[in-house]
Tab-separated table of C-alpha atoms in Angstrom:
chain	number	residue	atom	x	y	z
A	1	MET	CA	-9.510	-25.192	-5.721
A	2	ALA	CA	-8.682	-24.370	-2.507
A	3	SER	CA	-7.143	-20.795	-2.321
A	4	PRO	CA	-3.850	-20.274	-1.165
A	5	TRP	CA	-4.381	-17.501	0.703
A	6	PRO	CA	-5.027	-17.865	4.580
A	7	VAL	CA	-7.978	-15.592	4.789
A	8	PRO	CA	-8.955	-13.360	6.387
A	9	ILE	CA	-5.798	-11.415	6.095
A	10	SER	CA	-5.463	-8.296	8.183
A	11	GLY	CA	-3.900	-4.881	6.786
A	12	ARG	CA	-3.383	-1.366	8.067
A	13	CYS	CA	-1.670	1.897	7.217
A	14	GLY	CA	1.299	3.059	8.401
A	15	CYS	CA	0.149	4.651	11.750
A	16	GLY	CA	-2.221	1.412	12.209
A	17	SER	CA	-5.200	3.408	12.737
A	18	LEU	CA	-6.822	2.282	9.961
A	19	GLU	CA	-7.208	-1.102	10.308
A	20	TYR	CA	-9.170	-3.595	7.788
A	21	HIS	CA	-9.412	-7.325	6.554
A	22	LEU	CA	-9.608	-9.274	3.265
A	23	THR	CA	-12.181	-11.752	4.181
A	24	ARG	CA	-11.747	-13.467	1.076
A	25	ALA	CA	-8.768	-14.102	-1.251
A	26	PRO	CA	-7.865	-11.498	-3.888
A	27	MET	CA	-8.991	-12.365	-7.546
A	28	PHE	CA	-5.468	-11.097	-9.215
A	29	ILE	CA	-2.758	-9.109	-8.420
A	30	HIS	CA	-0.981	-6.140	-10.654
A	31	CYS	CA	2.342	-5.045	-10.861
A	32	CYS	CA	1.988	-1.577	-12.293
A	33	SER	CA	5.186	0.298	-13.407
A	34	CYS	CA	3.204	3.587	-14.774
A	35	HIS	CA	4.662	6.921	-13.929
A	36	GLN	CA	1.222	7.802	-12.206
A	37	CYS	CA	1.941	4.770	-9.622
A	38	GLN	CA	5.480	5.373	-9.074
A	39	ARG	CA	4.573	8.949	-8.285
A	40	GLU	CA	1.827	8.145	-5.964
A	41	SER	CA	4.099	5.366	-4.278
A	42	GLY	CA	7.116	6.820	-4.354
A	43	SER	CA	8.683	3.741	-5.374
A	44	THR	CA	9.341	2.177	-8.998
A	45	PHE	CA	6.046	0.079	-8.794
A	46	THR	CA	2.853	-0.576	-7.281
A	47	LEU	CA	1.807	-4.255	-6.271
A	48	ASN	CA	-2.118	-3.903	-6.253
A	49	ALA	CA	-4.554	-7.229	-4.948
A	50	MET	CA	-7.845	-6.900	-6.873
A	51	ILE	CA	-11.195	-7.916	-4.599
A	52	GLU	CA	-14.593	-7.218	-4.478
A	53	ALA	CA	-14.971	-4.179	-2.305
A	54	LYS	CA	-17.754	-5.887	-0.378
A	55	TYR	CA	-14.490	-8.176	0.882
A	56	VAL	CA	-12.665	-5.590	2.667
A	57	GLU	CA	-13.909	-4.748	6.021
A	58	ILE	CA	-12.579	-1.572	8.178
A	59	THR	CA	-12.561	-2.873	11.748
A	60	PRO	CA	-13.823	-1.444	13.971
A	61	ALA	CA	-15.547	1.098	11.545
A	62	SER	CA	-15.752	4.214	13.539
A	63	PRO	CA	-15.982	7.709	12.052
A	64	GLU	CA	-12.182	8.288	12.766
A	65	GLN	CA	-11.273	5.240	10.661
A	66	ILE	CA	-13.348	6.152	7.767
A	67	PRO	CA	-10.720	6.399	4.762
A	68	LYS	CA	-10.316	9.833	3.120
A	69	LEU	CA	-11.117	9.410	-0.840
A	70	CYS	CA	-9.132	11.331	-3.272
A	71	LEU	CA	-9.688	11.597	-6.438
A	72	MET	CA	-6.660	11.419	-8.739
A	73	PRO	CA	-5.547	10.740	-12.458
A	74	THR	CA	-4.456	7.652	-14.163
A	75	GLU	CA	-1.914	6.902	-16.662
A	76	SER	CA	-5.341	5.275	-18.780
A	77	GLY	CA	-6.871	8.742	-18.550
A	78	LYS	CA	-9.821	7.506	-16.559
A	79	GLY	CA	-8.886	8.295	-13.303
A	80	GLN	CA	-9.039	6.382	-9.706
A	81	VAL	CA	-10.370	7.334	-6.128
A	82	ILE	CA	-7.491	6.199	-3.534
A	83	ALA	CA	-8.603	5.347	-0.101
A	84	ARG	CA	-6.215	6.860	2.388
A	85	CYS	CA	-5.928	6.648	6.058
A	86	PRO	CA	-7.343	10.284	7.599
A	87	ARG	CA	-4.468	10.540	9.930
A	88	CYS	CA	-1.211	9.525	8.347
A	89	TYR	CA	-2.502	9.442	4.750
A	90	VAL	CA	-1.142	6.308	3.687
A	91	ALA	CA	-2.985	4.851	0.475
A	92	VAL	CA	-4.630	1.465	1.559
A	93	TRP	CA	-6.718	0.759	-1.624
A	94	SER	CA	-8.098	2.520	-4.916
A	95	HIS	CA	-11.185	2.164	-6.853
A	96	TYR	CA	-10.339	2.832	-10.633
A	97	THR	CA	-13.029	4.347	-12.647
A	98	GLY	CA	-12.841	1.457	-15.394
A	99	THR	CA	-13.967	-1.072	-12.597
A	100	GLY	CA	-16.019	1.193	-10.504
A	101	PRO	CA	-16.646	1.055	-6.850
A	102	SER	CA	-17.450	-2.963	-6.421
A	103	ILE	CA	-13.637	-3.424	-6.946
A	104	ALA	CA	-10.904	-2.208	-4.510
A	105	PHE	CA	-7.051	-2.429	-5.687
A	106	VAL	CA	-5.808	-3.316	-2.038
A	107	ARG	CA	-1.849	-1.981	-1.428
A	108	THR	CA	0.003	-4.985	-0.820
A	109	GLY	CA	2.382	-2.997	1.183
A	110	THR	CA	-0.329	-2.465	3.798
A	111	LEU	CA	-1.235	-6.269	4.304
A	112	ASP	CA	0.093	-7.882	7.285
A	113	LYS	CA	2.897	-10.369	6.175
A	114	VAL	CA	1.460	-13.274	8.621
A	115	SER	CA	-2.348	-14.125	8.671
A	116	ALA	CA	-4.222	-14.363	12.151
A	117	GLY	CA	-3.969	-18.299	11.986
A	118	GLY	CA	-0.285	-17.516	11.535
A	119	ASP	CA	0.632	-18.130	8.122
A	120	ARG	CA	3.182	-16.032	5.956
A	121	ILE	CA	1.523	-14.427	3.087
A	122	ASP	CA	4.612	-12.865	0.995
A	123	GLU	CA	4.366	-16.593	-0.593
A	124	VAL	CA	1.009	-15.756	-2.453
A	125	LEU	CA	1.974	-11.899	-3.211
A	126	LYS	CA	2.834	-12.692	-6.545
A	127	PRO	CA	1.910	-10.419	-9.406
A	128	GLY	CA	-0.303	-12.094	-12.346
A	129	VAL	CA	0.819	-9.553	-14.478
A	130	PHE	CA	3.349	-6.608	-14.922
A	131	ILE	CA	1.968	-3.897	-16.666
A	132	PHE	CA	2.314	-0.427	-17.716
A	133	THR	CA	6.190	-1.739	-18.044
A	134	GLU	CA	6.963	0.949	-20.824
A	135	GLY	CA	7.176	3.361	-17.780
A	136	LYS	CA	9.225	1.227	-15.504
A	137	GLN	CA	12.891	2.583	-14.282
A	138	PRO	CA	15.292	1.120	-16.922
A	139	TRP	CA	17.413	-0.860	-14.523
A	140	LEU	CA	14.264	-2.989	-13.502
A	141	ARG	CA	13.745	-6.448	-14.812
A	142	PHE	CA	10.481	-8.519	-14.896
A	143	ASP	CA	10.558	-12.233	-14.915
A	144	ASP	CA	8.444	-14.115	-17.672
A	145	GLU	CA	8.337	-16.983	-15.192
A	146	VAL	CA	6.413	-15.159	-12.323
A	147	ALA	CA	4.071	-13.229	-14.838
A	148	LYS	CA	3.583	-11.892	-18.273
A	149	SER	CA	4.629	-8.722	-19.001
A	150	PHE	CA	2.437	-5.543	-20.660
A	151	GLU	CA	3.504	-2.482	-22.030
A	152	ARG	CA	0.211	-0.848	-21.199
A	153	TYR	CA	-2.546	-2.840	-20.282
A	154	TYR	CA	-3.719	-6.587	-21.463
A	155	LYS	CA	-6.810	-8.188	-22.201
A	156	ARG	CA	-8.302	-10.125	-19.031
A	157	ASP	CA	-9.613	-13.148	-20.795
A	158	GLU	CA	-5.890	-14.076	-22.106
A	159	VAL	CA	-4.655	-13.982	-18.703
A	160	TRP	CA	-7.004	-14.551	-15.989
A	161	PRO	CA	-8.046	-17.975	-14.392
A	162	VAL	CA	-11.667	-19.002	-15.422
A	163	GLU	CA	-12.668	-18.639	-11.728
A	164	GLU	CA	-11.390	-15.200	-11.186
A	165	ARG	CA	-13.039	-13.996	-14.543
A	166	GLU	CA	-16.370	-15.165	-13.367
A	167	ARG	CA	-15.754	-13.301	-9.942
A	168	TYR	CA	-14.756	-10.248	-11.490
A	169	GLU	CA	-17.899	-10.118	-14.312
A	170	ALA	CA	-20.141	-10.959	-11.161
A	171	THR	CA	-19.291	-7.322	-10.136
A	172	ARG	CA	-20.130	-5.762	-13.697
A	173	ASP	CA	-23.980	-5.173	-13.205
A	174	GLU	CA	-23.319	-3.591	-10.073
A	175	ASN	CA	-21.081	-0.887	-11.737
A	176	TRP	CA	-23.233	-0.824	-14.690
A	177	GLN	CA	-25.979	0.749	-12.017
A	178	TRP	CA	-23.292	2.903	-10.530
A	179	GLU	CA	-22.285	4.349	-14.002
A	180	GLU	CA	-26.315	4.655	-15.245
A	181	ARG	CA	-26.661	6.767	-12.147
A	182	GLY	CA	-23.859	9.287	-12.927
A	183	ALA	CA	-20.884	7.481	-11.675
A	184	ARG	CA	-20.281	9.999	-9.064
A	185	TRP	CA	-17.510	8.890	-6.051
A	186	GLU	CA	-19.209	10.990	-3.584
A	187	GLU	CA	-21.312	8.180	-3.262
A	188	LEU	CA	-18.220	6.327	-1.492
A	189	GLY	CA	-17.873	9.313	0.862
A	190	GLU	CA	-16.291	12.632	1.102
A	191	ILE	CA	-14.174	13.318	-1.800
A	192	CYS	CA	-10.901	15.606	-0.826
């Protein structure tokens, strides 16, 4: 099935000095309402597009554009590394301990709203799930016609389409090797 995502899609930090491109459509989108996501984003939730990290390209890759990596706690207790612009410190993506460095959780708010080909991407920026809804703001309502809601996390096999599950599973060997080496985030770069 052809992806509705008009790839490549560009994204950038708030000041524009860190620019990146997604060269493949994301696997899945999470809308997370956990308290930690609210705290980090300064908003009521975070919208993350999950994609294999090898399909996130920084352009041009100069030393000034290498993201700062900040180790942060998560609601699950496993932790994450947030990639931030080295100038304005806007979070552009994360890597979670549970999925390792081969999966990037791209902050969809940093994506350009129009692709290089002129296609609008806001039509495809729809969550596949609403997670950690137990922490949502009391006035916030989620539409079950848009996506299923879960008070905490969920079982991927029960929600994700087969093709996206297969893409995710293809990253597991790389993550197991990383875990066997000691699961050191420093392998990705300097941790702040």
